Short mmCIF file of C-alpha atoms and ligand atoms in Angstrom, two decimals:
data_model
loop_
_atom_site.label_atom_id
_atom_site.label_comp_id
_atom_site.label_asym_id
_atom_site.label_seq_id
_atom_site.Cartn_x
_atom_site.Cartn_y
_atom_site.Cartn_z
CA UNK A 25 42.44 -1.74 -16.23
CA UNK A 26 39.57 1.03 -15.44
CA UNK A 27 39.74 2.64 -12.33
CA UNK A 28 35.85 2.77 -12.49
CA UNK A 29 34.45 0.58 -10.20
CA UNK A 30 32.25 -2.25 -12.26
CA UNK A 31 28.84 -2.90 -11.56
CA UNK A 32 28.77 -6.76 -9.99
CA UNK A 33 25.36 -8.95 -11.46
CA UNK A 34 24.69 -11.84 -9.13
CA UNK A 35 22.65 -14.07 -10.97
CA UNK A 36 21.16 -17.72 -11.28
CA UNK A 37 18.46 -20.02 -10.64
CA UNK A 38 15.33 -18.73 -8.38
CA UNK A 39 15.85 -20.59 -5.01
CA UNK A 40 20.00 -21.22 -5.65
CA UNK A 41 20.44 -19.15 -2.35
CA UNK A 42 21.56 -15.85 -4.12
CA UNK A 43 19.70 -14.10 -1.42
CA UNK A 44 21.02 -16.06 1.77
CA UNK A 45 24.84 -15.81 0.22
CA UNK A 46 24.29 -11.55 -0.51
CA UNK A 47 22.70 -11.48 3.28
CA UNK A 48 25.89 -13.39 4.65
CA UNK A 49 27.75 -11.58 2.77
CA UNK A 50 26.41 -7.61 3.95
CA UNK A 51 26.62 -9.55 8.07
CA UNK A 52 30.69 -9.01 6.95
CA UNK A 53 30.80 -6.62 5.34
CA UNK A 54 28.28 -3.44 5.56
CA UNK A 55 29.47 -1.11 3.29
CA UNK A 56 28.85 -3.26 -0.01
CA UNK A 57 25.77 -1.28 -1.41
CA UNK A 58 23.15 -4.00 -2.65
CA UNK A 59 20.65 -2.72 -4.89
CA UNK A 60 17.61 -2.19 -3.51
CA UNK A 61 14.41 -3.74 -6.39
CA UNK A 62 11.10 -3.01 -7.32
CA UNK A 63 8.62 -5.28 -7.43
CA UNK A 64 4.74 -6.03 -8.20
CA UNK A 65 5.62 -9.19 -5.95
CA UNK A 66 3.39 -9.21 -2.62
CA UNK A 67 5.82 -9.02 0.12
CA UNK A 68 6.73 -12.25 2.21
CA UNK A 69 6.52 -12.63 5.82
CA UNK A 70 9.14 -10.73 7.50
CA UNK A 71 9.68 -8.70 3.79
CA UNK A 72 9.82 -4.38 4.44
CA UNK A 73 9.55 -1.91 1.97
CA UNK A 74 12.80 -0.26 1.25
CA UNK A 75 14.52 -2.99 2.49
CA UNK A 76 13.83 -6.19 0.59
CA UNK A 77 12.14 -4.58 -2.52
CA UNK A 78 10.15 -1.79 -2.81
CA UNK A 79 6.97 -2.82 -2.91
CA UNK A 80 4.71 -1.36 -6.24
CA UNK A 81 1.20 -1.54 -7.85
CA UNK A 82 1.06 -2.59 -11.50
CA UNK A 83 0.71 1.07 -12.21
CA UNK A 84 3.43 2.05 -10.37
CA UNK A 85 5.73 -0.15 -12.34
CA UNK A 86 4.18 0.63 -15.55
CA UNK A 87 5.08 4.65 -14.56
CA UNK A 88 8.83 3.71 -13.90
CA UNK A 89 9.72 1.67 -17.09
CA UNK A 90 7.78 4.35 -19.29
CA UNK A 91 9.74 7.23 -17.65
CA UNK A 92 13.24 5.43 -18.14
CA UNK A 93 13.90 4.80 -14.16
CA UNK A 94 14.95 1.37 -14.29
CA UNK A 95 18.29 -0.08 -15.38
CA UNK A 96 16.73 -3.24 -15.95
CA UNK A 97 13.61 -4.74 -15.33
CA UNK A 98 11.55 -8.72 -15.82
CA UNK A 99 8.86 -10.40 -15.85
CA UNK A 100 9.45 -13.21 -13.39
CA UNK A 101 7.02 -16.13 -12.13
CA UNK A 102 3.82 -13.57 -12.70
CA UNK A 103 5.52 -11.08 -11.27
CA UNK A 104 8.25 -7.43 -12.43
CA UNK A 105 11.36 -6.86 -10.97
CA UNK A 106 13.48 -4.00 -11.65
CA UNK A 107 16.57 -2.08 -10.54
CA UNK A 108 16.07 1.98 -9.70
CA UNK A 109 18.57 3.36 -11.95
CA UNK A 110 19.68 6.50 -10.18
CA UNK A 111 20.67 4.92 -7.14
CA UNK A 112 23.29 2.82 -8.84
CA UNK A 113 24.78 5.08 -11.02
CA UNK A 114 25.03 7.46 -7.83
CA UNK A 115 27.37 4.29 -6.24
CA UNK A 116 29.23 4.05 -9.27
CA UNK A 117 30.11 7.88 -9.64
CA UNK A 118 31.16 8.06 -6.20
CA UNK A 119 32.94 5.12 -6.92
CA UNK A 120 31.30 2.28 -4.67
CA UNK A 121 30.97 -1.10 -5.65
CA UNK A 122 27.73 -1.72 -6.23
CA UNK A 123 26.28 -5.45 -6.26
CA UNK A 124 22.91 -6.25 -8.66
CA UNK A 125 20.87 -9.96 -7.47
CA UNK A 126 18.69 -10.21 -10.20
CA UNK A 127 17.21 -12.65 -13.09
CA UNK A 128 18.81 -13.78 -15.92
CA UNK A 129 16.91 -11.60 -18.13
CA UNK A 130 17.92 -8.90 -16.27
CA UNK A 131 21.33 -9.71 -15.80
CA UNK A 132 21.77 -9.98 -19.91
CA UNK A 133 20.08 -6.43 -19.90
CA UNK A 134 22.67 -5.04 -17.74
CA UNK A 135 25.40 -6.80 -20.19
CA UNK A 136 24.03 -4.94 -23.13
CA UNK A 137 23.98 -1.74 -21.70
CA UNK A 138 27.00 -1.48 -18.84
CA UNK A 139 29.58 -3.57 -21.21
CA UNK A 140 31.78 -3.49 -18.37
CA UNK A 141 29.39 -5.02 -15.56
CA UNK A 142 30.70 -8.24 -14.06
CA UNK A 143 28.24 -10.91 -14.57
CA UNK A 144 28.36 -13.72 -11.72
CA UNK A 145 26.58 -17.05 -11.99
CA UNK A 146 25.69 -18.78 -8.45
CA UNK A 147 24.78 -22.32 -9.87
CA UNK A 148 23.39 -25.39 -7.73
CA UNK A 149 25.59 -28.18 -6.34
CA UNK A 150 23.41 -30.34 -8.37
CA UNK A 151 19.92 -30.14 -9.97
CA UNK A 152 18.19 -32.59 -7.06
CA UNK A 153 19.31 -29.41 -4.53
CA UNK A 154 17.71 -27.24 -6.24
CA UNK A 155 14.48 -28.75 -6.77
CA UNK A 156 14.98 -29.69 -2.36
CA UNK A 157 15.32 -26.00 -1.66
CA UNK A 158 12.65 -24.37 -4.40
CA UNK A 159 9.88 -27.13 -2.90
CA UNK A 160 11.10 -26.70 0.75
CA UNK A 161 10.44 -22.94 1.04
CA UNK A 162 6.89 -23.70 1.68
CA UNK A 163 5.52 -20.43 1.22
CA UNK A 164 4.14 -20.50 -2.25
CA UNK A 165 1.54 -22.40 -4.14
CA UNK A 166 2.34 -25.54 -6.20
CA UNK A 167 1.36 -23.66 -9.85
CA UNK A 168 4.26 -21.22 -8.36
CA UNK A 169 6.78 -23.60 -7.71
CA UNK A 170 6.30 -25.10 -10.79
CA UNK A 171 6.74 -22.35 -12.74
CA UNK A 172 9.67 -21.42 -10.63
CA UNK A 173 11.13 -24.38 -11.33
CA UNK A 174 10.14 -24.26 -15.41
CA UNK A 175 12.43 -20.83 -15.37
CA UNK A 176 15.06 -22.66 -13.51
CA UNK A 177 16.09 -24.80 -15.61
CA UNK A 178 16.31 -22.45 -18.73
CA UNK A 179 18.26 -20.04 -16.20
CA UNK A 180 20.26 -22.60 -15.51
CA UNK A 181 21.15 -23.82 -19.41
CA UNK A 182 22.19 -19.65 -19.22
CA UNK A 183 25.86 -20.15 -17.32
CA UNK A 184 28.04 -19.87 -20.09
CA UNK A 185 27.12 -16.02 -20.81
CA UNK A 186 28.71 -15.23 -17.48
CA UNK A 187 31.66 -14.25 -16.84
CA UNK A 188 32.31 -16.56 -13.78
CA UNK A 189 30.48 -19.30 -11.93
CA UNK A 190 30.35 -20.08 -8.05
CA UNK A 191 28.69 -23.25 -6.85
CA UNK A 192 27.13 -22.63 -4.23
CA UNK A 193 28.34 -25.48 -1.80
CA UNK A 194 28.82 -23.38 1.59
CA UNK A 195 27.29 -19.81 1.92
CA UNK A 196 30.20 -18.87 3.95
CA UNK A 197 32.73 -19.71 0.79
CA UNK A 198 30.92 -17.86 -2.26
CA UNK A 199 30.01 -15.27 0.05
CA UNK A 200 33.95 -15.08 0.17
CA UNK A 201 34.67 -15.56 -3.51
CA UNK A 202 32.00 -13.03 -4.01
CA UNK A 203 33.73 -10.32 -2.07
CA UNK A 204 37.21 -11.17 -3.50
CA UNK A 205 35.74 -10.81 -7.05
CA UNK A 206 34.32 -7.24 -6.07
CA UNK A 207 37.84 -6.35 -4.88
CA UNK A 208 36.54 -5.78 -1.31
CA UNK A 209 38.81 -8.22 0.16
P1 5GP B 320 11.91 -13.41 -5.29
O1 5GP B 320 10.46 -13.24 -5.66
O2 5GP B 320 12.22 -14.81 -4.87
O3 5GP B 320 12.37 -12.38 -4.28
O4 5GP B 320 12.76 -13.13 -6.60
C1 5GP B 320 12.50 -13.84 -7.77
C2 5GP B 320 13.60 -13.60 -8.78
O5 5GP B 320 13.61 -12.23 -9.18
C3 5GP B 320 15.00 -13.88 -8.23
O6 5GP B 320 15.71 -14.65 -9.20
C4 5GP B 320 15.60 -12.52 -8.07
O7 5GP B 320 17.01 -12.54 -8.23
C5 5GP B 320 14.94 -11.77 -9.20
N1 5GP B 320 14.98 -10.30 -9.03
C6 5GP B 320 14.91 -9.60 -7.88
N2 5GP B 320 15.01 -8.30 -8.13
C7 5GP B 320 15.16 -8.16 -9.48
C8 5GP B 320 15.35 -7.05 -10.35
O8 5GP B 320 15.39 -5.89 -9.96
N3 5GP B 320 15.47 -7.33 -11.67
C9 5GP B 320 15.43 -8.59 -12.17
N4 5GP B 320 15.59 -8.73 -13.47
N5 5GP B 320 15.27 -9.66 -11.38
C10 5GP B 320 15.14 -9.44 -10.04
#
């Protein structure tokens, strides 16, 4: 067993609730560092910079993938995602667990270059839920949704690469099972 803390990937379908089980989870428990993305996304209502994401131009992004700055970064529903490297490997040295919720494409980046990372899948109770929650948000456009849920189900045909699966049938349960698999509990 390494004494290095691992890097924990929360992954899975867009609209699974990875978000609303990490939230629940940082209510508990403060001191699990969350990654903090950036993103070419426009922010949504409530969304702050530095908080959510840090919000980017296309230029911007383009600057941080050609200088090396991002552990791992997407293409997602129009959109790029990507994790600030230094700020993670910071956590790690100082030996924090440090908790990634990103894509799948991301999440198999991270595999190939952190061999050690623990890769969590949050899957849907069943596929109808899924397509309930990704309709109900009601803040994107029909051509999004659609191709939000298009990426779903390949994401979701993706749960055998990970190293564990939680369904997500309570928030207050996987936000549990999440914490015990980190070691923080
Ligand atoms: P949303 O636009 O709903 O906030 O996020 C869309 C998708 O992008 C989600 O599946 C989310 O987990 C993923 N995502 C967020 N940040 C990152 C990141 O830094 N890298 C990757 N690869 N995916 C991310």
């Amino acid at each position: 067993m390494s004494e290095r803390p691992r890097l924990t990937v929360l992954s899975g379908p867009s609209g699974v609730g990875k978000s609303t089980v990490v939230a629940h989870m940082r209510k508990e428990h403060p001191e699990v560092w969350l990654s903090v993305s950036a993103t070419t996304r426009k922010p949504r209502p409530g969304e702050q910079h530095g908080v959510h994401y840090f919000f980017v131009t296309d230029d911007e992004m383009d600057k941080l993938i050609a200088n090396g700055e991002l552990l791992e970064w997407a293409e997602f529903a129009g959109n790029r995602y990507g994790t600030p490297r230094a700020a993670v490997m910071e956590r790690l040295e100082k030996g924090e667990p440090v908790l990634l919720e990103i894509d799948l494409q991301g999440a198999r980046q991270v595999r190939e270059s952190m061999a050690d990372a623990h890769l969590v899948f949050l899957a849907p109770p069943s596929w109808e839920e899924l397509v309930r929650r990704l309709t109900g948000r009601g803040t994107e456009p029909p051509e999004v949704i659609e191709r939000r849920l298009a990426a779903a189900k390949i994401e979701l045909a993706a749960e055998p690469e990970f190293d564990e699966t939680l369904v997500n049938t309570s928030v207050e349960d996987v936000a549990r099972e999440l914490l015990a698999l980190m070691d923080v509990v």
